[in-house]
mmCIF file with all atom_site columns, C-alpha atoms in Angstrom:
data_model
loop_
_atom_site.group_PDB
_atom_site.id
_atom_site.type_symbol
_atom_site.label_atom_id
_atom_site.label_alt_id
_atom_site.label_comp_id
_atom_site.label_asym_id
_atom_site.label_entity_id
_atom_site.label_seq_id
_atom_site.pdbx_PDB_ins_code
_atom_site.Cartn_x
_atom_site.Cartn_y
_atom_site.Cartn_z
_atom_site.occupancy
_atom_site.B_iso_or_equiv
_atom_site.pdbx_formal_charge
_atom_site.auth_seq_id
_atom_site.auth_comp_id
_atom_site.auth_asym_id
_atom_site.auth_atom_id
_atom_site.pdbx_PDB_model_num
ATOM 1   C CA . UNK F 1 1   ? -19.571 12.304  4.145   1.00 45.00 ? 1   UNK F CA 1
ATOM 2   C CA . UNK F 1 2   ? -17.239 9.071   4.485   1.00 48.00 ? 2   UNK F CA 1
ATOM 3   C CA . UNK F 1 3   ? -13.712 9.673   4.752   1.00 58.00 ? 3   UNK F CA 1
ATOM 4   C CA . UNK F 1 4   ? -12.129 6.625   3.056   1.00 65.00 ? 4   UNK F CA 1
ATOM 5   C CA . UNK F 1 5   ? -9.588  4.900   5.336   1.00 77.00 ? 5   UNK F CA 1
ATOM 6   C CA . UNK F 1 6   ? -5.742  5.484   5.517   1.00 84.00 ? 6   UNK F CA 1
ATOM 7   C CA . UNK F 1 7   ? -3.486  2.755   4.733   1.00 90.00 ? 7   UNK F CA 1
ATOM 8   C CA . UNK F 1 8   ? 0.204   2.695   5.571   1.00 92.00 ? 8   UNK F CA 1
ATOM 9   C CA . UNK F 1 9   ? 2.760   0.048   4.146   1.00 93.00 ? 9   UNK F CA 1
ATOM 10  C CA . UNK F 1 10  ? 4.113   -3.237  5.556   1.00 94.00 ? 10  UNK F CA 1
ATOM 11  C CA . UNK F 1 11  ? 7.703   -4.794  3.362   1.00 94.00 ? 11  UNK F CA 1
ATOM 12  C CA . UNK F 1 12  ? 9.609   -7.509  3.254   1.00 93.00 ? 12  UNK F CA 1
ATOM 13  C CA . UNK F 1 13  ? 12.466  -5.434  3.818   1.00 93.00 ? 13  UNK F CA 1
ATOM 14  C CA . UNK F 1 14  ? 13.996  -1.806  4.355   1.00 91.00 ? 14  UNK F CA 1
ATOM 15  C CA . UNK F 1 15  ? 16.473  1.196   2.937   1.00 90.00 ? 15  UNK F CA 1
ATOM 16  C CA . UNK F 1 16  ? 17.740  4.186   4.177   1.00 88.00 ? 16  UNK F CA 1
ATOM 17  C CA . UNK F 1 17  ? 17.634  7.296   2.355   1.00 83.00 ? 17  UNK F CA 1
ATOM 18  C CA . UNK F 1 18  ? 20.521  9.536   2.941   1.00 81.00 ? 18  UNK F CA 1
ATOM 19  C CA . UNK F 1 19  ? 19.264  12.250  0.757   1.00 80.00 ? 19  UNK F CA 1
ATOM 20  C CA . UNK F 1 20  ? 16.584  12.883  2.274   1.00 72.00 ? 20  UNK F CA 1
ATOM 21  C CA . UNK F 1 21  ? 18.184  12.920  5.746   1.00 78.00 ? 21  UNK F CA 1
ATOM 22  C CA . UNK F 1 22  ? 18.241  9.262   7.109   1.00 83.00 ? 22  UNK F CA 1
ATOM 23  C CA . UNK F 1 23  ? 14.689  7.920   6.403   1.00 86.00 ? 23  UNK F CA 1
ATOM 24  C CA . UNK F 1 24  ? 13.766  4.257   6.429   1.00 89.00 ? 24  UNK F CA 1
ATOM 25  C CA . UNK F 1 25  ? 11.643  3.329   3.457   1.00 90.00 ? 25  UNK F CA 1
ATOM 26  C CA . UNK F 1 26  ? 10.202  0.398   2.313   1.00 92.00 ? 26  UNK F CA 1
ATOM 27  C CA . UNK F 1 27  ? 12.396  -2.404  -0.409  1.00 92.00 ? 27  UNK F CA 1
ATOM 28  C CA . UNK F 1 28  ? 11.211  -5.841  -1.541  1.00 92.00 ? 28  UNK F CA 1
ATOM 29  C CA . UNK F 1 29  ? 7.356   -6.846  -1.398  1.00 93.00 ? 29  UNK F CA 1
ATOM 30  C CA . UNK F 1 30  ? 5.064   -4.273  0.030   1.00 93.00 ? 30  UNK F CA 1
ATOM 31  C CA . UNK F 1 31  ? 1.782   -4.420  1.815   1.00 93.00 ? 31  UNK F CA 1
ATOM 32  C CA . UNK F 1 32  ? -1.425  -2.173  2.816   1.00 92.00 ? 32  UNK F CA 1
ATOM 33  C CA . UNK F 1 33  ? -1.380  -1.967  6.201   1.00 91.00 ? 33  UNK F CA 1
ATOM 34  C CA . UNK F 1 34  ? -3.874  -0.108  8.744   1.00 90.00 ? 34  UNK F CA 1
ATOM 35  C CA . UNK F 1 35  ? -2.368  1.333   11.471  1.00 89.00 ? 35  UNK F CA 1
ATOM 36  C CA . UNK F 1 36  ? -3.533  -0.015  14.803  1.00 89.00 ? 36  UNK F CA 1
ATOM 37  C CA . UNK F 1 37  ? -4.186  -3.511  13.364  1.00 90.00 ? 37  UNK F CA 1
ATOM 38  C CA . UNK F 1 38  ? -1.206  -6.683  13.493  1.00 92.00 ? 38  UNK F CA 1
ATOM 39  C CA . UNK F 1 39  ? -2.250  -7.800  9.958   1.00 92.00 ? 39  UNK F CA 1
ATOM 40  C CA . UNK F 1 40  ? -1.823  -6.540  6.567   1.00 93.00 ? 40  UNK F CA 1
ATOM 41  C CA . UNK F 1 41  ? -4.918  -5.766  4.018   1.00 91.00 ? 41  UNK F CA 1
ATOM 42  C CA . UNK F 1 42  ? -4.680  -9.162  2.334   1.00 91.00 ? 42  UNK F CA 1
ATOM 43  C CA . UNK F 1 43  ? -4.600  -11.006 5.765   1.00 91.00 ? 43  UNK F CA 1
ATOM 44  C CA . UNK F 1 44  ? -0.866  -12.098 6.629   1.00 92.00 ? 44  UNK F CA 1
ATOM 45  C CA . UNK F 1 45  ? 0.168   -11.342 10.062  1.00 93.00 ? 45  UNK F CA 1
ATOM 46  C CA . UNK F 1 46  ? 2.757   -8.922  10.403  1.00 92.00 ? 46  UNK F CA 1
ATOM 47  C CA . UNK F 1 47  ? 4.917   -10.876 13.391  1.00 91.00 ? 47  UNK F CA 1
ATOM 48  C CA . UNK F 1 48  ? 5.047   -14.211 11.254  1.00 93.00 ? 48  UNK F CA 1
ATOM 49  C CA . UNK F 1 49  ? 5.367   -12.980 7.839   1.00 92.00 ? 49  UNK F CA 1
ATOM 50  C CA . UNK F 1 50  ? 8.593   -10.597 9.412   1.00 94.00 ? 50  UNK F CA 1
ATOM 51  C CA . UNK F 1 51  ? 7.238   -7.731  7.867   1.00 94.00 ? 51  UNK F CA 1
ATOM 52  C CA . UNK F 1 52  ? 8.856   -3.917  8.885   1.00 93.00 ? 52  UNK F CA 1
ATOM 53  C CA . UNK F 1 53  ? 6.014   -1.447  9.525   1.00 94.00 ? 53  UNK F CA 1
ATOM 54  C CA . UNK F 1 54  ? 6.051   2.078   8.190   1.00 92.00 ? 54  UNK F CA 1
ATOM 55  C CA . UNK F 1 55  ? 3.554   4.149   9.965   1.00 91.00 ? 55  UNK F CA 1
ATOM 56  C CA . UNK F 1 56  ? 4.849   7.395   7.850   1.00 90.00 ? 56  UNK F CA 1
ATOM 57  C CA . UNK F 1 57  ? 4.815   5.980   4.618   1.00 89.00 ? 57  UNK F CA 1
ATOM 58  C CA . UNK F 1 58  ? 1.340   6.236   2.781   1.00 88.00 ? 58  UNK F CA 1
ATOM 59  C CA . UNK F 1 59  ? 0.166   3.465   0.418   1.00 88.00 ? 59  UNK F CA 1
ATOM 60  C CA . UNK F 1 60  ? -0.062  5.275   -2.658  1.00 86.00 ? 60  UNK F CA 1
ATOM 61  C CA . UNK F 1 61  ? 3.394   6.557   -2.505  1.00 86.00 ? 61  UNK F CA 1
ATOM 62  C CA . UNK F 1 62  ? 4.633   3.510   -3.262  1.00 87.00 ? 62  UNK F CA 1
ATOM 63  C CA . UNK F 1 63  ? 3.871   2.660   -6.788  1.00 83.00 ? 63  UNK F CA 1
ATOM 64  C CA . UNK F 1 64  ? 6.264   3.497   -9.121  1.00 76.00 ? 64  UNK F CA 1
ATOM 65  C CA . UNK F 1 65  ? 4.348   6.207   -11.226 1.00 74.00 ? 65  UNK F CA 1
ATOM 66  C CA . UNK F 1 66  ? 3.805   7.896   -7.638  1.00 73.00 ? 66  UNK F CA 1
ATOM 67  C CA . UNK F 1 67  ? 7.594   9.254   -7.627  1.00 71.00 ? 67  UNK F CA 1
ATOM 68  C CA . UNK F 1 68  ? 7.391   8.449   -4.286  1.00 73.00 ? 68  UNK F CA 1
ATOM 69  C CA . UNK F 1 69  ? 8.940   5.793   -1.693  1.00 76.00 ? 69  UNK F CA 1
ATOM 70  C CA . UNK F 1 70  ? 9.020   3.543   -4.705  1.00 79.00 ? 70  UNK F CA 1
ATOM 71  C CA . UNK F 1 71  ? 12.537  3.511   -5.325  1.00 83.00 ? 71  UNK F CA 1
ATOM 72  C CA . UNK F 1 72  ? 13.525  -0.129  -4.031  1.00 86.00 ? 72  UNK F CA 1
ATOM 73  C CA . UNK F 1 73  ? 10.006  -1.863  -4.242  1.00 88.00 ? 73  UNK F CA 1
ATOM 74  C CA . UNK F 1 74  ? 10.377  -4.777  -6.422  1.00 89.00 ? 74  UNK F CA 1
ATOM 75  C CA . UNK F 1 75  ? 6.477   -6.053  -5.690  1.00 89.00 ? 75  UNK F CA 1
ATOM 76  C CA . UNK F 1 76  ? 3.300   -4.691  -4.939  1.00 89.00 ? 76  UNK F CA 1
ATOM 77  C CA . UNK F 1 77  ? 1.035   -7.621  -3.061  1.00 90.00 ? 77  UNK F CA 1
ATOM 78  C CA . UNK F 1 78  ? -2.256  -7.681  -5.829  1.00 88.00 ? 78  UNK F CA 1
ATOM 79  C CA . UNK F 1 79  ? -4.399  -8.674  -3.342  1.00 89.00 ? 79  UNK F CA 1
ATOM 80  C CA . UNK F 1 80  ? -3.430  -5.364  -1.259  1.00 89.00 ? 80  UNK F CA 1
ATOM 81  C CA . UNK F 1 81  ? -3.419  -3.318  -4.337  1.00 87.00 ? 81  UNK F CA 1
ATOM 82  C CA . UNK F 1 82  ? -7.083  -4.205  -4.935  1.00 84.00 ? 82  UNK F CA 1
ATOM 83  C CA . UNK F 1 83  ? -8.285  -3.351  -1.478  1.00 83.00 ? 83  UNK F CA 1
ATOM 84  C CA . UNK F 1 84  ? -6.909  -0.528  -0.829  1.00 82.00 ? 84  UNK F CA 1
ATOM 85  C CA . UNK F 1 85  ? -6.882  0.693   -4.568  1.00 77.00 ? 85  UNK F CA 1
ATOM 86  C CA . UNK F 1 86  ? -4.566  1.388   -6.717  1.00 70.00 ? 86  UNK F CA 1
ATOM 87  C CA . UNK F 1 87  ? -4.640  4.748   -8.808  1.00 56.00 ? 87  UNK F CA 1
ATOM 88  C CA . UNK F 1 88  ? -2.439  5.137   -11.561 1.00 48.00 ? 88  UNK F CA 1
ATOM 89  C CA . UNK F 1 89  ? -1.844  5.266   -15.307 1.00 47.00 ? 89  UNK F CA 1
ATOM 90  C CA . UNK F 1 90  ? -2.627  1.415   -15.241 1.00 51.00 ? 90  UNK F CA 1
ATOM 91  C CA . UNK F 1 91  ? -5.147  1.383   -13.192 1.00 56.00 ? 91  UNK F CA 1
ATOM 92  C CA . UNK F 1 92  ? -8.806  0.181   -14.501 1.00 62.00 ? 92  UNK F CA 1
ATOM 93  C CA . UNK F 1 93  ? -11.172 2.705   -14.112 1.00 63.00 ? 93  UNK F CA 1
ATOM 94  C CA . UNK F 1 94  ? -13.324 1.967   -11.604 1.00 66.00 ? 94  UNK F CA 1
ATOM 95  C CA . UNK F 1 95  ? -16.791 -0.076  -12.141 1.00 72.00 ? 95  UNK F CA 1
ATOM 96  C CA . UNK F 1 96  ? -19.897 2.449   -12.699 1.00 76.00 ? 96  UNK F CA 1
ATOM 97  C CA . UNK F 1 97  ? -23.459 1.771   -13.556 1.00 79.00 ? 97  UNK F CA 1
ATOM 98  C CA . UNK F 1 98  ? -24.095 3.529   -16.595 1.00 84.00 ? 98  UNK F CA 1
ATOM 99  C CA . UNK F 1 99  ? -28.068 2.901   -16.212 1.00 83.00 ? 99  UNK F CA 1
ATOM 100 C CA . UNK F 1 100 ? -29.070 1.398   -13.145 1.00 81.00 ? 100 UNK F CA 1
ATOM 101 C CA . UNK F 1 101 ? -32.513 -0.065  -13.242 1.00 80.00 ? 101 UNK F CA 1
ATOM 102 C CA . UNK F 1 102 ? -35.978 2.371   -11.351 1.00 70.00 ? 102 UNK F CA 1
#
């Protein structure tokens, strides 16, 4: 069976949450980002487009309906979102083949 990959999230910019006992999380435009690579999902490169990296952040936390890291994203990148998917109570369901052809 294929496990489907893990993507962690790249931002413009950063917060920390003191409730939650100091942790950096992401604010401003986020990105899918796969750990171990120096570019984001969509194609910018990390270094040049000064983007923080948060290796403990998942992508899916960070849409608003999540409840997760969402707090101080103001943008999801839509290019990102439809790589890497994006699940939610927006989301299109995805494309299926009612009858494929013998």
């Amino acid at each position: 069976m294929k496990r489907g990959k893990r993507y962690a999230v790249a931002a413009s910019g950063q917060w920390t949450d003191e409730e939650e006992g100091r942790r950096r999380l992401p604010a401003g435009e986020v990105h899918a980002w796969e750990p171990g690579r120096n570019e984001t999902v969509c194609g910018l490169s990390l270094s040049r487009s000064r983007l923080v990296r948060f290796s403990h952040v998942n992508w899916p936390d960070t849409f608003p309906e999540s409840g997760g890291a969402a707090d101080k994203v103001q943008r999801v990148c839509p290019r990102c979102a439809s790589v890497a998917g994006r699940r939610g109570s927006d989301a299109r369901p995805r494309w299926v083949r009612p009858r494929p052809r013998p």
